[in-house]
Short mmCIF file of C-alpha atoms and ligand atoms in Angstrom, two decimals:
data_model
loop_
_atom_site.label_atom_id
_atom_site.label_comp_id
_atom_site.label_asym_id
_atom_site.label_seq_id
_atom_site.Cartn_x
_atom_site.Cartn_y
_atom_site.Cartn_z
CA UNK A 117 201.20 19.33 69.15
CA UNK A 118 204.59 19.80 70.78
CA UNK A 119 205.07 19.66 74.65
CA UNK A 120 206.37 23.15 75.38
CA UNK A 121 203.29 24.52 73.37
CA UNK A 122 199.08 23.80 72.80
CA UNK A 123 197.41 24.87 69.77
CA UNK A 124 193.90 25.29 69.97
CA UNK A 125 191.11 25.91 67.97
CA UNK A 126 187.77 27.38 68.86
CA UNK A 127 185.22 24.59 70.85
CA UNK A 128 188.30 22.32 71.77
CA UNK A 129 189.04 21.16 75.54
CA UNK A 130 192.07 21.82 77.15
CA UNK A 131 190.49 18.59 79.87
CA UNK A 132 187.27 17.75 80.95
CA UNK A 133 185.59 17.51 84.21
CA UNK A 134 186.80 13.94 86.14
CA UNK A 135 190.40 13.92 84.37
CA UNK A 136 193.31 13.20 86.13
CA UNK A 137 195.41 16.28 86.81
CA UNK A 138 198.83 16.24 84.52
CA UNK A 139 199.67 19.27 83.44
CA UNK A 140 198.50 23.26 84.75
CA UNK A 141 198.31 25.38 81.43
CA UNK A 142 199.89 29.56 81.32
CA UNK A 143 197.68 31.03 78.56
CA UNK A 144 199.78 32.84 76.15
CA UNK A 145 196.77 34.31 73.98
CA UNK A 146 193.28 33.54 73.46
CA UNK A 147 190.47 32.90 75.94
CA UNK A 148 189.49 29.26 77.67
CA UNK A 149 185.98 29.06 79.27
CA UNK A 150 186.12 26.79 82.93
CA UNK A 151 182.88 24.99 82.65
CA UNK A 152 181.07 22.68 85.54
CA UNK A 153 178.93 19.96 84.66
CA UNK A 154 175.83 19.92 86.80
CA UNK A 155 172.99 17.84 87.43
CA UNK A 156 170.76 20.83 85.93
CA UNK A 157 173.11 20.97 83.30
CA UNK A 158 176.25 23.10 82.47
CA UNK A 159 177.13 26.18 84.02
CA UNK A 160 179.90 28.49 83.13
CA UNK A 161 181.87 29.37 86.08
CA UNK A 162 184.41 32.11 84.02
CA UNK A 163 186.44 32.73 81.67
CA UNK A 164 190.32 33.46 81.58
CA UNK A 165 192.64 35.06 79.27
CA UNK A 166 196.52 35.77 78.87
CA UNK A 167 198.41 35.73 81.30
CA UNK A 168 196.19 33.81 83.84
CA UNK A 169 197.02 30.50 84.75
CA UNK A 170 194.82 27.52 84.43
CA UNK A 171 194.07 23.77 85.89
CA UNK A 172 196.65 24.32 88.50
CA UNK A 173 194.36 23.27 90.80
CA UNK A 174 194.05 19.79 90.58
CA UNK A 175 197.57 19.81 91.07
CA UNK A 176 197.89 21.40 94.19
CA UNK A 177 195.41 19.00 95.58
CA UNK A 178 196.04 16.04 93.59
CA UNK A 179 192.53 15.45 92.74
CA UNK A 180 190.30 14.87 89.83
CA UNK A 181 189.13 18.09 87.56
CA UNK A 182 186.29 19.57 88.99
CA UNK A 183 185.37 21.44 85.87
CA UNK A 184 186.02 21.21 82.40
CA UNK A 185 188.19 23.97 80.40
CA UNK A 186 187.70 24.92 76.42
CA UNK A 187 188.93 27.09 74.15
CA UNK A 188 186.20 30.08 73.60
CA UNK A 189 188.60 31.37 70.59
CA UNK A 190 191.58 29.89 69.56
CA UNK A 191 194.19 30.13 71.97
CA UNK A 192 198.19 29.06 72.95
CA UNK A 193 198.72 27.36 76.37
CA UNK A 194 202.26 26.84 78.05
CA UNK A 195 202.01 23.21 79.30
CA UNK A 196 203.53 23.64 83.42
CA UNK A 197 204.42 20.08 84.37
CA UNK A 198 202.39 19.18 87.25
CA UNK A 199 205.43 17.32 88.97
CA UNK A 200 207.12 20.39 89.15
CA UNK A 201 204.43 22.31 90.69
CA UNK A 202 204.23 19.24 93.28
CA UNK A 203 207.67 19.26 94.22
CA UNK A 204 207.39 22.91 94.94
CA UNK A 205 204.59 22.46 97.44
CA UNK A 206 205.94 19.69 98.98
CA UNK A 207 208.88 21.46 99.81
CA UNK A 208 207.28 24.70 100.99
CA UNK A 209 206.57 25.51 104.48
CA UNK A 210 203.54 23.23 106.15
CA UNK A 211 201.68 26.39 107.21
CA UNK A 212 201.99 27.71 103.40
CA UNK A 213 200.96 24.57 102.43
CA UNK A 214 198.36 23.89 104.63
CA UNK A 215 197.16 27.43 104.35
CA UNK A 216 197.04 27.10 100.39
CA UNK A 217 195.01 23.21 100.36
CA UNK A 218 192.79 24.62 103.11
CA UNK A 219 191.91 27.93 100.97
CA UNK A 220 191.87 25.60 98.16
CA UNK A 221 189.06 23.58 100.01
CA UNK A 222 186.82 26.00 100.65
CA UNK A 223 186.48 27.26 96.95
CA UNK A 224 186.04 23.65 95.99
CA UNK A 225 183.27 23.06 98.11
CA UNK A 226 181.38 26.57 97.26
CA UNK A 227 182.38 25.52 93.67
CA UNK A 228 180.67 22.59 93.75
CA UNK A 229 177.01 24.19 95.00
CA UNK A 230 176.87 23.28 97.87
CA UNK A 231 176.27 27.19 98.90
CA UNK A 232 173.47 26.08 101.49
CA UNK A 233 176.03 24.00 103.37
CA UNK A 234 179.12 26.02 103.32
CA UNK A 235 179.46 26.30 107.60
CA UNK A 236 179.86 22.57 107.57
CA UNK A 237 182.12 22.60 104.46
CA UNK A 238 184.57 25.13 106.41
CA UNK A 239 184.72 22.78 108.93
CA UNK A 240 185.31 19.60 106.98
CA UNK A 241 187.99 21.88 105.13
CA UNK A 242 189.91 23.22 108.15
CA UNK A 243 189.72 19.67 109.63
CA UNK A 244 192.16 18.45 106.99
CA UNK A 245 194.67 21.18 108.06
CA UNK A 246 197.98 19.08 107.81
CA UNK A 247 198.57 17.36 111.57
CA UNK A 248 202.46 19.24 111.11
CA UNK A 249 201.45 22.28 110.25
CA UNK A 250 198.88 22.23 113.47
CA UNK A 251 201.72 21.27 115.19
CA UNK A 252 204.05 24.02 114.25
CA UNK A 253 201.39 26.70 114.74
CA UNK A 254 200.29 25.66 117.89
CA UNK A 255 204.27 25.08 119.66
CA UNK A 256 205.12 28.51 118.06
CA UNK A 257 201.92 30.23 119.65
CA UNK A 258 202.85 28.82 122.94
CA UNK A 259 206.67 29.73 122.21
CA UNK A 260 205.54 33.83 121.63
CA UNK A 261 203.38 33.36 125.31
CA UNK A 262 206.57 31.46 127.23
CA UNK A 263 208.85 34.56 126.06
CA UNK A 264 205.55 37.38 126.94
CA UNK A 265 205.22 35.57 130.47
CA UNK A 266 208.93 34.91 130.95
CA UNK A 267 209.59 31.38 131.27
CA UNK A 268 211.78 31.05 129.10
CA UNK A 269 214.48 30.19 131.25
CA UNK A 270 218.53 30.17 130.92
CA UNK A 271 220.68 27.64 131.72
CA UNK A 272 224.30 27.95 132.55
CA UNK A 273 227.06 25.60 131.65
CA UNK A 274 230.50 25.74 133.02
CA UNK A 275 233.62 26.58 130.79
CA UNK A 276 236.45 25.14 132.52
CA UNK A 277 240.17 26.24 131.91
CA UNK A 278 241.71 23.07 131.84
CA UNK A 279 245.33 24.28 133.30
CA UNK A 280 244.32 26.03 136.12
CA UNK A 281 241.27 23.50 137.09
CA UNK A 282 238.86 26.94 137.35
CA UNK A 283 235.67 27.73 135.50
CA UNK A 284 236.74 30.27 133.37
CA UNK A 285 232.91 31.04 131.80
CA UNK A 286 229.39 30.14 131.13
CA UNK A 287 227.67 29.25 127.89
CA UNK A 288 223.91 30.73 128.52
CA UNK A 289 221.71 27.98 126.64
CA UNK A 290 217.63 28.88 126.83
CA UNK A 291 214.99 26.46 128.04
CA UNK A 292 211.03 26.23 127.66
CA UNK A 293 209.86 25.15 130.17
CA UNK A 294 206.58 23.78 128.89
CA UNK A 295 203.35 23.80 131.09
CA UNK A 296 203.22 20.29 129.87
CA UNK A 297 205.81 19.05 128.43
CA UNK A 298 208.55 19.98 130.72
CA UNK A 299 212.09 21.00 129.81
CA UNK A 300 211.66 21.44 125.94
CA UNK A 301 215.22 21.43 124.22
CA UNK A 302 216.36 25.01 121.90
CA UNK A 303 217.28 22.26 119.51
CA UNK A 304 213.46 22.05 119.07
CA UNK A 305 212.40 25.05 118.95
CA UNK A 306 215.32 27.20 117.71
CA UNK A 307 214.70 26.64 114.50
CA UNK A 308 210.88 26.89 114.77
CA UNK A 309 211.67 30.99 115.87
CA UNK A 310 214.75 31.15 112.99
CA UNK A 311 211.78 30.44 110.38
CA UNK A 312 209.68 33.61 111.51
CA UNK A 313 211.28 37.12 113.85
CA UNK A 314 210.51 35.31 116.89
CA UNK A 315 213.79 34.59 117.40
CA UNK A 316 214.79 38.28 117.35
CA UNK A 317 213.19 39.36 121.00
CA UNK A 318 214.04 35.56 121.91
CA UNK A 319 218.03 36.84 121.04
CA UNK A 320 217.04 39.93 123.28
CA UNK A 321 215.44 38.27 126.14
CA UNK A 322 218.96 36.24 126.76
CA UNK A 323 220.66 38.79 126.38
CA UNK A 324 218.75 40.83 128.80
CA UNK A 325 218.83 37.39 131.43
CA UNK A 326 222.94 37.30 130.77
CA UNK A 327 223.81 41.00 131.23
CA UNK A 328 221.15 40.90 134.91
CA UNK A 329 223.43 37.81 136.06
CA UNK A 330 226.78 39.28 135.12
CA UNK A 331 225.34 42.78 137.20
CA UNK A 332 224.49 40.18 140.56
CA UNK A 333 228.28 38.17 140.24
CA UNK A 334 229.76 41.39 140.33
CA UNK A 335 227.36 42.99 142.87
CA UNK A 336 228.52 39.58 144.96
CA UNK A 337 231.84 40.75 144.37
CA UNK A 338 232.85 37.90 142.46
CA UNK A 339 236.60 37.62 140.78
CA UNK A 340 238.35 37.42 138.21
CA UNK A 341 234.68 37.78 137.23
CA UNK A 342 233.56 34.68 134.56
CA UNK A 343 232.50 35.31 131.00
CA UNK A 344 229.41 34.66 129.73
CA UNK A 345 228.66 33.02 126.15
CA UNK A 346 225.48 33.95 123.76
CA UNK A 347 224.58 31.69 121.33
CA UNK A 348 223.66 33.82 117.52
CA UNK A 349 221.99 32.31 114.94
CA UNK A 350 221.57 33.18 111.12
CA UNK A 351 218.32 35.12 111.25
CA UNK A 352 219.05 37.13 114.68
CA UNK A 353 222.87 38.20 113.24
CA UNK A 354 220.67 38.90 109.88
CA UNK A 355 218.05 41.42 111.48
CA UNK A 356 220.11 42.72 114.40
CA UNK A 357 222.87 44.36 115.03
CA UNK A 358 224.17 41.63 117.84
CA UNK A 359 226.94 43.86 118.82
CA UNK A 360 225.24 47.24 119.43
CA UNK A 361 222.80 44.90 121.03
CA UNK A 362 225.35 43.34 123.53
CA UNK A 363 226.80 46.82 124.01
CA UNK A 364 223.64 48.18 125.10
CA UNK A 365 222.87 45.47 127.15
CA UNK A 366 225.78 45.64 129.33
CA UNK A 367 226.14 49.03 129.50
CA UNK A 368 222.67 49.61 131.01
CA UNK A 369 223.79 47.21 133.85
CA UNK A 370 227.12 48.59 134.63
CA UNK A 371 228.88 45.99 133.24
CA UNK A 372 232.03 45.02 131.18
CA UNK A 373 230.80 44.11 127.92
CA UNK A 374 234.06 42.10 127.42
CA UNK A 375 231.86 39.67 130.07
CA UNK A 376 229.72 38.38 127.12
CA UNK A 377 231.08 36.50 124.40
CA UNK A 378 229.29 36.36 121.22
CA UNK A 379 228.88 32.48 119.89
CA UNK A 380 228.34 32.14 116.03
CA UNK A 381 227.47 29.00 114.57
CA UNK A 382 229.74 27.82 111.96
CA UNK A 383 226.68 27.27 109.13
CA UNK A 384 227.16 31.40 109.75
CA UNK A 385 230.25 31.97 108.58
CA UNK A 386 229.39 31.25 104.77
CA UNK A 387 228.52 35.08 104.85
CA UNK A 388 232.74 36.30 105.43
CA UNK A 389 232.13 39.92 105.09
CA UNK A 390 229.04 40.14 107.37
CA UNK A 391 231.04 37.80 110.29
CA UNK A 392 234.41 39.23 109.34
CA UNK A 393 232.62 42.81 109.86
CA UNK A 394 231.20 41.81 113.37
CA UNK A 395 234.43 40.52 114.28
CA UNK A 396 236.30 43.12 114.11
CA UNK A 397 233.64 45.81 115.92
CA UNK A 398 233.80 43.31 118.77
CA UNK A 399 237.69 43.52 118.58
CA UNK A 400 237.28 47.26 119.11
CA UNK A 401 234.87 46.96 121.64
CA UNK A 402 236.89 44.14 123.48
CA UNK A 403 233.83 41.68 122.69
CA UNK A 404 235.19 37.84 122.07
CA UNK A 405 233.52 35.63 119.04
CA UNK A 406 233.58 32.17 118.86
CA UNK A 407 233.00 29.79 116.22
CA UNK A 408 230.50 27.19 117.57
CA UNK A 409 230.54 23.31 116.18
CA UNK A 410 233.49 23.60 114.65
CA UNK A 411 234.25 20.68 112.07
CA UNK A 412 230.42 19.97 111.44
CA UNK A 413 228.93 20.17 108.10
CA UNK A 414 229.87 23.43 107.26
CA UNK A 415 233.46 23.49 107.95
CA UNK A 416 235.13 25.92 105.50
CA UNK A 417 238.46 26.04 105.87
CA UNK A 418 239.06 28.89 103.51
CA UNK A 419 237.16 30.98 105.04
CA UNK A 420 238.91 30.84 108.30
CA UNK A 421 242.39 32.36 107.73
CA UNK A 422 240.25 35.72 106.76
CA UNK A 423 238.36 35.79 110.48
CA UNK A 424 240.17 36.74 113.53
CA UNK A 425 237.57 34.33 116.09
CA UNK A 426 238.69 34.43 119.14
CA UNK A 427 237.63 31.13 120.50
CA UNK A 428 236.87 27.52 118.05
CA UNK A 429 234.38 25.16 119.60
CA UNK A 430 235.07 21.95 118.55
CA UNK A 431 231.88 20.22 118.26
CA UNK A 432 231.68 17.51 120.75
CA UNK A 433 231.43 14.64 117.78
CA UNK A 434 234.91 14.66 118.07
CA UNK A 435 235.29 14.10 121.54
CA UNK A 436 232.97 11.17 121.39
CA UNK A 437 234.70 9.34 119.07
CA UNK A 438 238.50 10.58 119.53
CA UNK A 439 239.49 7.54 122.09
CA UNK A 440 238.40 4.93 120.20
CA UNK A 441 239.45 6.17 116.62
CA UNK A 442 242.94 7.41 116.40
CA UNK A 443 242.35 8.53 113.03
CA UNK A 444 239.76 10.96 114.61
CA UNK A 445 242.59 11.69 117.41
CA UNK A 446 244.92 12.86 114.62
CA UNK A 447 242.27 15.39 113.71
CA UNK A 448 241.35 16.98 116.68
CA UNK A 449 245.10 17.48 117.36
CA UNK A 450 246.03 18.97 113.67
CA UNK A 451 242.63 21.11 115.21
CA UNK A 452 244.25 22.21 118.22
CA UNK A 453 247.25 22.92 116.51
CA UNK A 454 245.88 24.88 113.80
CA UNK A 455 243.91 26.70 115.82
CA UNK A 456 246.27 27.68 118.50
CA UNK A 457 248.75 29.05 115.19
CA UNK A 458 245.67 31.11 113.24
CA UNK A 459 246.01 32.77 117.31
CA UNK A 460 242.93 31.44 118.96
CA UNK A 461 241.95 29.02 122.00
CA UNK A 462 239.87 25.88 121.39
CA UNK A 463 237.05 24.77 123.35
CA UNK A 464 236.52 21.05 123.19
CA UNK A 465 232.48 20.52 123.72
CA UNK A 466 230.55 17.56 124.98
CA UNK A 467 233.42 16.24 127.72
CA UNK A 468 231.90 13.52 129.39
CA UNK A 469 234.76 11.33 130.66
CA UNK A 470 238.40 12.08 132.75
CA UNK A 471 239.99 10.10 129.45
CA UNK A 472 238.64 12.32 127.30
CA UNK A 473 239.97 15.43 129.88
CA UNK A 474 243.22 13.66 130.07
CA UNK A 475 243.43 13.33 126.02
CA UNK A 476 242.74 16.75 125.33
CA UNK A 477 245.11 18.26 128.39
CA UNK A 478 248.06 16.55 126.52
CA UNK A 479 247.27 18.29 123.38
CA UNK A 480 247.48 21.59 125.02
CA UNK A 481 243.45 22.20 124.50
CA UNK A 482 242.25 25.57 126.66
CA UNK A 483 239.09 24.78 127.58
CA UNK A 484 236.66 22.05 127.95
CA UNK A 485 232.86 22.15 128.29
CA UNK A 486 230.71 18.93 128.81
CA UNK A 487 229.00 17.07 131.31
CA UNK A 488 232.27 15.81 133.50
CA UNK A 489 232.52 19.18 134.12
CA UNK A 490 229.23 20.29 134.41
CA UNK A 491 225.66 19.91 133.29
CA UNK A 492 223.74 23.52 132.13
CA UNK A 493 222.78 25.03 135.62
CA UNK A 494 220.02 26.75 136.67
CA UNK A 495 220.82 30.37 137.45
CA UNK A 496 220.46 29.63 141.23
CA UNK A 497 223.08 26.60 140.68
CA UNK A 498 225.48 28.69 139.37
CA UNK A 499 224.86 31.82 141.67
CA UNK A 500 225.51 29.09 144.48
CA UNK A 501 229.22 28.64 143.51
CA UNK A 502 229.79 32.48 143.45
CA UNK A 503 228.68 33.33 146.78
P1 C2E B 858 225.53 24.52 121.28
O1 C2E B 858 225.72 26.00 121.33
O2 C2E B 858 226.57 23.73 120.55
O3 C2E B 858 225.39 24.07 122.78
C1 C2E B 858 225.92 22.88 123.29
C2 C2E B 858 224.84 21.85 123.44
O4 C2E B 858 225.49 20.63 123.83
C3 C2E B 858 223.85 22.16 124.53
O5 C2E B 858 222.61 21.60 124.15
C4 C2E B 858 224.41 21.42 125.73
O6 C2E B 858 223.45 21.13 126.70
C5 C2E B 858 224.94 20.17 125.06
N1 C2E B 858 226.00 19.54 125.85
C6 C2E B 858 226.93 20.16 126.60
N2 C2E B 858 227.77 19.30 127.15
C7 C2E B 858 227.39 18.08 126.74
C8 C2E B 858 227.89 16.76 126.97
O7 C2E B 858 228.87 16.53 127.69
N3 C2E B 858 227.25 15.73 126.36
C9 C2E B 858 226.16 15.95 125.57
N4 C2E B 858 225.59 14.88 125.00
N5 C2E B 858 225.66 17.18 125.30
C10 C2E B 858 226.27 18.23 125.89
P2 C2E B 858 221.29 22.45 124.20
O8 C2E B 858 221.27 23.29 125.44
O9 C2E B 858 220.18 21.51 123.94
O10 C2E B 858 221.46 23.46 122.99
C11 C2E B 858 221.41 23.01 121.67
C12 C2E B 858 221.71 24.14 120.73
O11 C2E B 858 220.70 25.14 120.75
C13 C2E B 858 222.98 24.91 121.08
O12 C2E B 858 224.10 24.18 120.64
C14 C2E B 858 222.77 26.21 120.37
O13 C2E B 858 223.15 26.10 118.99
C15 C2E B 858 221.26 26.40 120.43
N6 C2E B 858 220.95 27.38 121.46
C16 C2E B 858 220.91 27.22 122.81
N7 C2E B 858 220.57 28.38 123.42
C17 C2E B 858 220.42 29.30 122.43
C18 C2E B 858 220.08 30.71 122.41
O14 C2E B 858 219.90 31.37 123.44
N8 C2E B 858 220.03 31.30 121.18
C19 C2E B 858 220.28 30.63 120.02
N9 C2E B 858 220.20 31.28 118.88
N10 C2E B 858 220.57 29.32 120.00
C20 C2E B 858 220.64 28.66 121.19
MG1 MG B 859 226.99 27.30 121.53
MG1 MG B 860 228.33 23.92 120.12
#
């Protein structure tokens, strides 16, 4: 018998009925009869054929065979390694998983004849819904209601042109705040809306809060009037044109779309065309992008000499360790160099200290943005210094 095939004769088993699970089985020809072994004796649940797959399972659940399987005629079965099946469903989503094991639950339990008691068995079944996968259905319901009742709030956190000593911009950051829980962080649930379209009318919501508080600071009159920076992630730049978007919104409140700056993350720019292409509509539009967390994981310098970004965030890990490491000191300032010659401005991010303020004026750094300057404000905070 090799591995990558099963021969089998007429009357033979494939497994029986209490075996651990190995292997699931792809029939290639032949038929296989799935047998249960009763207390009133053995029943025949089915029969499959070519095609179907078989004993999977046991795998999915890691549990004993409920029922036997035998060959009917003589048959070929593919051998699927049941690790590999595993690993799959470990690393699928928790509500595909816990969808899957809780279907998977139910059939068990009407498989097993207990028919009479199949209310409580739906229970027992949907009671083992994975605690995570509760979790993440439950935040992202209350996510979709927060964004339907509006309170999802923005925050607004000073951009401050280091030479002159003025706040040159905002960066709008969301917040949930939670019935419950409070203040709940977009590094918590940003991803949770990246995994389904909620974060599409999330992306429009902020949009629509930026472009209304651009329209009041220049209603007040304010000037040189302060930009305002939107955050884009993968799946919103995927599904939406961010640009037409950012267009419309400004235009429908009289305002200079120039205002609002478009913030990519830097995971982003592994697609060049589809940035490069947004970059240079903005350009026409007079619409700034900036690279956000610069120098994190996905740094890719050869990608950069191809896109014209306006601004370069540098993520605020360097700021927290340039003092004390000059090795990281020599970085950020081949940074600022390199950035100021590709013809951008760099924003240094996370500023919490006058040292670090003091460091980063020498270099020649534009902007900073961090808490010595400012925590995110609430809209009325930041309305209060435009008056
Ligand atoms: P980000 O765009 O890099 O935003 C900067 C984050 O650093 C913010 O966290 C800000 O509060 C925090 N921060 C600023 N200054 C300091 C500082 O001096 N020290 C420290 N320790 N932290 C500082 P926040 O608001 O929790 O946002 C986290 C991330 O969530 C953002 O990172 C951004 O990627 C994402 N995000 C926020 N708002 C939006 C949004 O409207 N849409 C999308 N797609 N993503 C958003
Ligand atoms: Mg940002
Ligand atoms: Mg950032």
């Amino acid at each position: 018998m090799s591995q990558h095939r099963l021969d089998l004769a007429p009357g033979e088993y494939v497994f029986h009925q209490g075996d651990p699970p190995t292997s699931a089985f792809l029939i290639e020809s032949g038929r296989i009869e799935i047998l249960s072994e009763q207390d009133s004796g053995t029943v025949r649940l089915g029969v499959l054929g070519p095609g179907d797959l078989l004993g999977e399972m046991a795998i999915i659940d890691a549990a004993p065979r409920t029922a036997s399987a035998r060959a009917e005629t003589a048959a070929v079965l593919i051998p699927v390694d049941g690790r590999q099946l595993s690993e799959r469903i470990e690393n699928s989503d928790p509500i595909v998983r816990a969808l899957l094991r809780s279907q998977l639950a139910r059939y068990r339990t009407l498989l097993s004849g207990r028919r009479g008691q199949s209310e409580d068995a739906i229970v027992v079944a949907s009671s083992g819904f994975e605690s995570d996968a509760k979790t993440k259905i439950e935040l992202e319901t209350h996510l979709r209601q927060a964004l339907a009742s509006r309170s999802l709030e923005i925050r607004y956190q000073p951009i401050y042109e280091i030479k002159s000593q003025r706040i040159a911009g905002y960066e709008a950051l969301i917040r949930w705040s939670h019935p419950t829980r409070g203040q709940v962080s977009p590094a918590e649930f940003i991803a949770l809306a990246e995994e389904t379209s909620l974060i599409v009318p999330i992306g429009q919501y902020v949009l629509e809060r930026v472009a209304e508080t651009l329209a009041e600071l220049q209603r007040r009159g304010v000037a040189p009037m302060p930009f305002v920076a939107v955050n884009v992630s993968g799946r919103q730049f995927n599904e939406v044109d961010m640009l037409a978007a950012v267009l419309a919104a400004a235009r429908s409140r009289g305002i200079d779309p120039g205002l609002i700056k478009i913030e990519v993350t830097e995971s982003l720019t592994v697609d060049v065309e589809a940035i490069s292409d947004l970059i240079e509509r903005a350009h026409a539009s007079g619409v700034k992008v900036a690279l956000d967390d610069f120098g994190t994981g996905f740094s890719n310098l050869g990608h950069l000499h191809k896109l014209r970004f306006d601004n370069v965030k540098l993520d605020q890990g360097f700021v927290r360790q340039m003092l004390a490491a000059p090795r990281c000191l020599a970085i950020v300032q081949a940074i600022v160099a390199m950035v100021h010659a590709l013809g951008a401005e760099l924003i240094a991010e996370g500023v919490e200290s006058e040292a670090e303020l003091a460091a980063l004026a020498k270099m020649g750094c534009r902007y900073a943005q961090g808490y010595l300057i400012g925590k995110p404000w609430t809209l009325e905070e930041m309305l209060a210094r435009h008056p």
